[in-house]
């Protein structure tokens, strides 16, 4: 082996990896990432820290803008995932790459030359690794945990030495998670190397040998897990300087506007996504929900805004029970909803600016005549007002919304929702992907609304945003609130711990 | 932005011209290989349908364009709601049946036409609503259900023709629409009746409905993005159902007009031969017209012209009927291809509907 002294120690060396996406987003800034042979290596970080991007580069799905990758002491440059696979590097994604209508067996051998003893080899693999999967059942008929095992088997069958797992426990039950960890330990004992991407502190501490912490596209530190504490990791993960601040005049909250009582909601897979959440948002208050994405925030918002039916619990709007009400009814009662997915939910991209400016209020008296006819002149006036008041840059009212920039699309959504003069504003990830100016502007608008006596429910994966804007904060983890407190009562460390699954003491 | 719109319109126009030229060229080669003179044939075809000053020929063209204008609306409204409603054929059959049922009653003269229109469109709407309910609330693929409903309608109507409402004087057809219930003939000696007026009015109404009413707005929003529609307080299931009902009304009216406004039969004939195929022609008309009511009017007149010109091709140029049909088919397919590709593309990128 023509390896340097390091090559012997490190199976994988990624040196100075920078990744700039075509739209100018800088995902990674000179990352050095080293993995030892035969270890379980945790890759820890918040959303958008660059974990997945880094691993997609290692597995050949993305090409770095600059930087070098060395595997086994040899410099490599992967042009595709199959090239990485040939070098023994395979990645199991959050969204599994399995053909739904094929059986497990068919998925495992898919794309490979027929081998007489394929089945025997798979059965032997299952024996060795403890990954038990029914080979002749179609993927679509299997629960998620089993599908994941099938995907791992598929990688092992392809003789992978380095197994990359991207947030593998997101959709697993606690028992399945334990089983997965057991499997990972076995693989390690057989000499495989595992890279484990996660944001969950507990899991990192439980299963990994070493951890690399990423923040904002940079490596914050590498630690031996046995010497690490959750406090230390939490601080590394979220501790960062505040970029800019929004001035927030003090205000006494008023009457309760939104009350959520012991709410239980299932996700699309039928699993519990929200587990007994209770809170109140008062007039003149911003209630922020922090937490890593995918911990039930989306389902909670959907239940409150009428897009998903809760299984148990009550939602009250100004004291009236509105559980299970459709969006149209909630809008009439004073709900404004800035959805997290503006392009897929908040706008009809192929409709024009004027048409989008009335989405949700199209049956309002201002826009609909006696014969259910649209009052176009009134609609256009409304759209121009939004454009003017909220500084939306649009070529014309007849331009399809698709042609607007992301920031202007969001300003149109925000403008539309705020111009309803709602009593309750639900804002989910309101500034995601926006530039600094648009971000600041939208945050100001939300604070203005609160100061004018509206109730604001803010959900954001951006911790700074939640900390700056909110009067009270809840941190959500796996469908539950880890605690509710005023932002000044919390240290970043505490929030980081709560985001990683530790309850606020006494909370 | 106005400029972008203009560029897009010009692009669409160029697309149609290219498709038209390709269609004519391919069929020309087919005719030439078959030993016929394509130039002479085309001159005869267009000279007896569209490119003519002879009112008789123009009247024939318009009379053929009326039913397919209606059925094109059926398909177009479906596309706007994001569904592939190909049930115009069956909805038209039951619409015609509705008109015949009214014709079989003894009523005061002036009541026949309004009742036939009412009853026929109602039955058409009902037939469309079956597929609509299945699609919206049970997730049944509308292509499959409408094809099945087309055949159910066919045999129900055929059974009625033979066993329930046969014409006592002519066993090959049903009871005729009595004289007072017929749509007036616009040009003596031709088949052109007021059904073309009705068709144009309904087409314009559907334009108004789609772009100037709340229901149309909600249908279009649903078709473009059902998730955003639901977010916007729209009930997407209901919007889809409405699109089937509106489409059913249009197709039902096509059937009514073939009974009340098509000399010489004014009835349903053996094997539904005077109705058969108009529903499917409507799909191509809609695709050629970019699934837009204002595009459908010229598209229907063009396709109607191909049908009308078929006689000229046979008589003047001596091209046999089979060859004429082949030529028509090739031209129509060539014209429909761009629209069809666009439609499939949006449906596939959306992950099917």
PDB file of N, CA, C and O in Angstrom, chain A residues 327-328 331 337 341 344-345 350-351 355 359-360 362-363 368 372-374 376 416-417, chain B residues 1-2 5 208 211-214 217-218 220-221 224-225 227-228 230-234:
ATOM      1  N   UNK A 327     -59.565  24.385   6.521  1.00  0.00           N
ATOM      2  CA  UNK A 327     -58.862  25.668   6.448  1.00  0.00           C
ATOM      3  C   UNK A 327     -59.805  26.845   6.152  1.00  0.00           C
ATOM      4  O   UNK A 327     -59.679  27.896   6.774  1.00  0.00           O
ATOM      5  N   UNK A 328     -60.752  26.648   5.225  1.00  0.00           N
ATOM      6  CA  UNK A 328     -61.602  27.776   4.826  1.00  0.00           C
ATOM      7  C   UNK A 328     -62.315  28.370   6.044  1.00  0.00           C
ATOM      8  O   UNK A 328     -62.418  29.586   6.191  1.00  0.00           O
ATOM      9  N   UNK A 331     -59.804  30.248   8.318  1.00  0.00           N
ATOM     10  CA  UNK A 331     -59.418  31.549   7.778  1.00  0.00           C
ATOM     11  C   UNK A 331     -60.489  32.579   8.114  1.00  0.00           C
ATOM     12  O   UNK A 331     -60.192  33.716   8.464  1.00  0.00           O
ATOM     13  N   UNK A 337     -51.878  31.761   7.759  1.00  0.00           N
ATOM     14  CA  UNK A 337     -50.926  30.653   7.803  1.00  0.00           C
ATOM     15  C   UNK A 337     -49.821  30.889   6.776  1.00  0.00           C
ATOM     16  O   UNK A 337     -50.088  30.925   5.576  1.00  0.00           O
ATOM     17  N   UNK A 341     -43.688  25.216   3.310  1.00  0.00           N
ATOM     18  CA  UNK A 341     -43.398  24.887   1.925  1.00  0.00           C
ATOM     19  C   UNK A 341     -44.130  25.885   1.037  1.00  0.00           C
ATOM     20  O   UNK A 341     -45.223  25.629   0.586  1.00  0.00           O
ATOM     21  N   UNK A 344     -44.828  24.572  -2.613  1.00  0.00           N
ATOM     22  CA  UNK A 344     -45.711  23.427  -2.789  1.00  0.00           C
ATOM     23  C   UNK A 344     -47.074  23.637  -2.155  1.00  0.00           C
ATOM     24  O   UNK A 344     -48.040  22.980  -2.510  1.00  0.00           O
ATOM     25  N   UNK A 345     -47.146  24.560  -1.192  1.00  0.00           N
ATOM     26  CA  UNK A 345     -48.373  24.696  -0.421  1.00  0.00           C
ATOM     27  C   UNK A 345     -48.901  26.124  -0.462  1.00  0.00           C
ATOM     28  O   UNK A 345     -50.093  26.360  -0.643  1.00  0.00           O
ATOM     29  N   UNK A 350     -48.021  28.145 -11.071  1.00  0.00           N
ATOM     30  CA  UNK A 350     -48.375  28.459 -12.449  1.00  0.00           C
ATOM     31  C   UNK A 350     -49.498  29.478 -12.556  1.00  0.00           C
ATOM     32  O   UNK A 350     -49.874  29.877 -13.650  1.00  0.00           O
ATOM     33  N   UNK A 351     -50.047  29.878 -11.437  1.00  0.00           N
ATOM     34  CA  UNK A 351     -51.022  30.967 -11.480  1.00  0.00           C
ATOM     35  C   UNK A 351     -50.269  32.282 -11.317  1.00  0.00           C
ATOM     36  O   UNK A 351     -49.138  32.316 -10.838  1.00  0.00           O
ATOM     37  N   UNK A 355     -53.816  36.153  -9.104  1.00  0.00           N
ATOM     38  CA  UNK A 355     -54.573  34.968  -8.687  1.00  0.00           C
ATOM     39  C   UNK A 355     -54.081  34.437  -7.342  1.00  0.00           C
ATOM     40  O   UNK A 355     -54.862  34.027  -6.494  1.00  0.00           O
ATOM     41  N   UNK A 359     -55.526  33.539  -2.815  1.00  0.00           N
ATOM     42  CA  UNK A 359     -55.639  32.125  -2.428  1.00  0.00           C
ATOM     43  C   UNK A 359     -56.004  32.027  -0.943  1.00  0.00           C
ATOM     44  O   UNK A 359     -55.282  32.520  -0.084  1.00  0.00           O
ATOM     45  N   UNK A 360     -57.134  31.411  -0.681  1.00  0.00           N
ATOM     46  CA  UNK A 360     -57.589  31.296   0.701  1.00  0.00           C
ATOM     47  C   UNK A 360     -58.704  32.282   1.027  1.00  0.00           C
ATOM     48  O   UNK A 360     -59.503  32.045   1.926  1.00  0.00           O
ATOM     49  N   UNK A 362     -60.523  33.646  -1.657  1.00  0.00           N
ATOM     50  CA  UNK A 362     -61.191  33.859  -2.942  1.00  0.00           C
ATOM     51  C   UNK A 362     -62.705  33.973  -2.802  1.00  0.00           C
ATOM     52  O   UNK A 362     -63.370  34.574  -3.632  1.00  0.00           O
ATOM     53  N   UNK A 363     -63.261  33.426  -1.733  1.00  0.00           N
ATOM     54  CA  UNK A 363     -64.699  33.532  -1.543  1.00  0.00           C
ATOM     55  C   UNK A 363     -65.073  34.684  -0.610  1.00  0.00           C
ATOM     56  O   UNK A 363     -66.214  34.790  -0.162  1.00  0.00           O
ATOM     57  N   UNK A 368     -65.593  38.215  -4.490  1.00  0.00           N
ATOM     58  CA  UNK A 368     -66.582  37.379  -5.170  1.00  0.00           C
ATOM     59  C   UNK A 368     -67.904  38.121  -5.255  1.00  0.00           C
ATOM     60  O   UNK A 368     -68.406  38.632  -4.257  1.00  0.00           O
ATOM     61  N   UNK A 372     -71.124  34.343  -7.908  1.00  0.00           N
ATOM     62  CA  UNK A 372     -69.878  33.593  -7.748  1.00  0.00           C
ATOM     63  C   UNK A 372     -68.839  34.036  -8.769  1.00  0.00           C
ATOM     64  O   UNK A 372     -67.910  33.307  -9.074  1.00  0.00           O
ATOM     65  N   UNK A 373     -69.030  35.241  -9.326  1.00  0.00           N
ATOM     66  CA  UNK A 373     -68.060  35.740 -10.289  1.00  0.00           C
ATOM     67  C   UNK A 373     -66.910  36.423  -9.556  1.00  0.00           C
ATOM     68  O   UNK A 373     -67.089  36.992  -8.486  1.00  0.00           O
ATOM     69  N   UNK A 374     -65.733  36.332 -10.150  1.00  0.00           N
ATOM     70  CA  UNK A 374     -64.563  36.963  -9.546  1.00  0.00           C
ATOM     71  C   UNK A 374     -64.575  38.449  -9.887  1.00  0.00           C
ATOM     72  O   UNK A 374     -64.800  38.830 -11.035  1.00  0.00           O
ATOM     73  N   UNK A 376     -62.498  40.958 -10.697  1.00  0.00           N
ATOM     74  CA  UNK A 376     -61.085  41.073 -11.080  1.00  0.00           C
ATOM     75  C   UNK A 376     -60.478  42.416 -10.737  1.00  0.00           C
ATOM     76  O   UNK A 376     -59.316  42.501 -10.346  1.00  0.00           O
ATOM     77  N   UNK A 416     -49.895  38.355   1.728  1.00  0.00           N
ATOM     78  CA  UNK A 416     -51.269  37.896   1.588  1.00  0.00           C
ATOM     79  C   UNK A 416     -51.851  37.515   2.946  1.00  0.00           C
ATOM     80  O   UNK A 416     -52.963  37.906   3.290  1.00  0.00           O
ATOM     81  N   UNK A 417     -51.067  36.772   3.712  1.00  0.00           N
ATOM     82  CA  UNK A 417     -51.584  36.282   4.997  1.00  0.00           C
ATOM     83  C   UNK A 417     -51.753  37.422   6.002  1.00  0.00           C
ATOM     84  O   UNK A 417     -52.738  37.474   6.722  1.00  0.00           O
TER      85      UNK A 417
ATOM     86  N   UNK B   1     -43.074  41.050 -19.293  1.00  0.00           N
ATOM     87  CA  UNK B   1     -43.924  39.864 -19.097  1.00  0.00           C
ATOM     88  C   UNK B   1     -44.896  39.700 -20.248  1.00  0.00           C
ATOM     89  O   UNK B   1     -45.137  38.621 -20.751  1.00  0.00           O
ATOM     90  N   UNK B   2     -45.443  40.865 -20.698  1.00  0.00           N
ATOM     91  CA  UNK B   2     -46.300  40.820 -21.875  1.00  0.00           C
ATOM     92  C   UNK B   2     -45.511  40.217 -23.031  1.00  0.00           C
ATOM     93  O   UNK B   2     -46.042  39.451 -23.827  1.00  0.00           O
ATOM     94  N   UNK B   5     -45.310  36.527 -22.771  1.00  0.00           N
ATOM     95  CA  UNK B   5     -46.571  35.912 -23.172  1.00  0.00           C
ATOM     96  C   UNK B   5     -46.672  35.847 -24.688  1.00  0.00           C
ATOM     97  O   UNK B   5     -47.098  34.852 -25.254  1.00  0.00           O
ATOM     98  N   UNK B 208     -65.887  31.640 -19.458  1.00  0.00           N
ATOM     99  CA  UNK B 208     -66.252  32.542 -18.359  1.00  0.00           C
ATOM    100  C   UNK B 208     -66.173  31.799 -17.024  1.00  0.00           C
ATOM    101  O   UNK B 208     -65.636  32.289 -16.043  1.00  0.00           O
ATOM    102  N   UNK B 211     -62.425  31.217 -15.900  1.00  0.00           N
ATOM    103  CA  UNK B 211     -61.539  32.350 -15.595  1.00  0.00           C
ATOM    104  C   UNK B 211     -62.235  33.517 -14.899  1.00  0.00           C
ATOM    105  O   UNK B 211     -61.596  34.453 -14.508  1.00  0.00           O
ATOM    106  N   UNK B 212     -63.531  33.435 -14.758  1.00  0.00           N
ATOM    107  CA  UNK B 212     -64.212  34.571 -14.138  1.00  0.00           C
ATOM    108  C   UNK B 212     -65.163  34.184 -13.016  1.00  0.00           C
ATOM    109  O   UNK B 212     -65.970  34.993 -12.592  1.00  0.00           O
ATOM    110  N   UNK B 213     -65.097  32.931 -12.572  1.00  0.00           N
ATOM    111  CA  UNK B 213     -65.905  32.578 -11.404  1.00  0.00           C
ATOM    112  C   UNK B 213     -65.016  31.925 -10.348  1.00  0.00           C
ATOM    113  O   UNK B 213     -63.929  31.437 -10.660  1.00  0.00           O
ATOM    114  N   UNK B 214     -65.492  31.933  -9.134  1.00  0.00           N
ATOM    115  CA  UNK B 214     -64.742  31.325  -8.035  1.00  0.00           C
ATOM    116  C   UNK B 214     -64.587  29.826  -8.266  1.00  0.00           C
ATOM    117  O   UNK B 214     -63.518  29.258  -8.036  1.00  0.00           O
ATOM    118  N   UNK B 217     -61.845  29.238 -10.672  1.00  0.00           N
ATOM    119  CA  UNK B 217     -60.574  29.498  -9.980  1.00  0.00           C
ATOM    120  C   UNK B 217     -60.185  28.287  -9.145  1.00  0.00           C
ATOM    121  O   UNK B 217     -59.040  27.832  -9.171  1.00  0.00           O
ATOM    122  N   UNK B 218     -61.153  27.755  -8.423  1.00  0.00           N
ATOM    123  CA  UNK B 218     -60.852  26.628  -7.533  1.00  0.00           C
ATOM    124  C   UNK B 218     -60.546  25.359  -8.332  1.00  0.00           C
ATOM    125  O   UNK B 218     -59.693  24.559  -7.936  1.00  0.00           O
ATOM    126  N   UNK B 220     -59.176  25.343 -11.345  1.00  0.00           N
ATOM    127  CA  UNK B 220     -57.838  25.486 -11.935  1.00  0.00           C
ATOM    128  C   UNK B 220     -56.736  25.350 -10.881  1.00  0.00           C
ATOM    129  O   UNK B 220     -55.716  24.725 -11.125  1.00  0.00           O
ATOM    130  N   UNK B 221     -56.988  25.924  -9.703  1.00  0.00           N
ATOM    131  CA  UNK B 221     -55.988  25.799  -8.631  1.00  0.00           C
ATOM    132  C   UNK B 221     -55.796  24.326  -8.274  1.00  0.00           C
ATOM    133  O   UNK B 221     -54.671  23.856  -8.089  1.00  0.00           O
ATOM    134  N   UNK B 224     -53.713  22.563 -10.901  1.00  0.00           N
ATOM    135  CA  UNK B 224     -52.297  22.910 -10.949  1.00  0.00           C
ATOM    136  C   UNK B 224     -51.549  22.467  -9.702  1.00  0.00           C
ATOM    137  O   UNK B 224     -50.372  22.140  -9.765  1.00  0.00           O
ATOM    138  N   UNK B 225     -52.215  22.489  -8.567  1.00  0.00           N
ATOM    139  CA  UNK B 225     -51.545  22.084  -7.321  1.00  0.00           C
ATOM    140  C   UNK B 225     -52.593  21.781  -6.249  1.00  0.00           C
ATOM    141  O   UNK B 225     -53.010  22.662  -5.511  1.00  0.00           O
ATOM    142  N   UNK B 227     -52.409  20.350  -3.435  1.00  0.00           N
ATOM    143  CA  UNK B 227     -52.015  20.613  -2.043  1.00  0.00           C
ATOM    144  C   UNK B 227     -52.197  22.090  -1.718  1.00  0.00           C
ATOM    145  O   UNK B 227     -52.725  22.444  -0.673  1.00  0.00           O
ATOM    146  N   UNK B 228     -51.744  22.933  -2.637  1.00  0.00           N
ATOM    147  CA  UNK B 228     -51.910  24.365  -2.416  1.00  0.00           C
ATOM    148  C   UNK B 228     -53.393  24.722  -2.405  1.00  0.00           C
ATOM    149  O   UNK B 228     -53.825  25.600  -1.664  1.00  0.00           O
ATOM    150  N   UNK B 230     -55.824  22.878  -1.290  1.00  0.00           N
ATOM    151  CA  UNK B 230     -56.369  22.533   0.025  1.00  0.00           C
ATOM    152  C   UNK B 230     -55.933  23.576   1.066  1.00  0.00           C
ATOM    153  O   UNK B 230     -56.733  24.011   1.888  1.00  0.00           O
ATOM    154  N   UNK B 231     -54.675  23.978   0.957  1.00  0.00           N
ATOM    155  CA  UNK B 231     -54.200  25.040   1.836  1.00  0.00           C
ATOM    156  C   UNK B 231     -55.042  26.302   1.640  1.00  0.00           C
ATOM    157  O   UNK B 231     -55.346  27.013   2.599  1.00  0.00           O
ATOM    158  N   UNK B 232     -55.443  26.569   0.382  1.00  0.00           N
ATOM    159  CA  UNK B 232     -56.214  27.770   0.076  1.00  0.00           C
ATOM    160  C   UNK B 232     -57.686  27.644   0.406  1.00  0.00           C
ATOM    161  O   UNK B 232     -58.509  28.378  -0.144  1.00  0.00           O
ATOM    162  N   UNK B 233     -58.043  26.718   1.260  1.00  0.00           N
ATOM    163  CA  UNK B 233     -59.439  26.618   1.683  1.00  0.00           C
ATOM    164  C   UNK B 233     -60.342  25.985   0.640  1.00  0.00           C
ATOM    165  O   UNK B 233     -61.561  26.062   0.729  1.00  0.00           O
ATOM    166  N   UNK B 234     -59.734  25.373  -0.381  1.00  0.00           N
ATOM    167  CA  UNK B 234     -60.524  24.739  -1.429  1.00  0.00           C
ATOM    168  C   UNK B 234     -60.655  23.269  -1.089  1.00  0.00           C
ATOM    169  O   UNK B 234     -59.729  22.663  -0.555  1.00  0.00           O
TER     170      UNK B 234
END
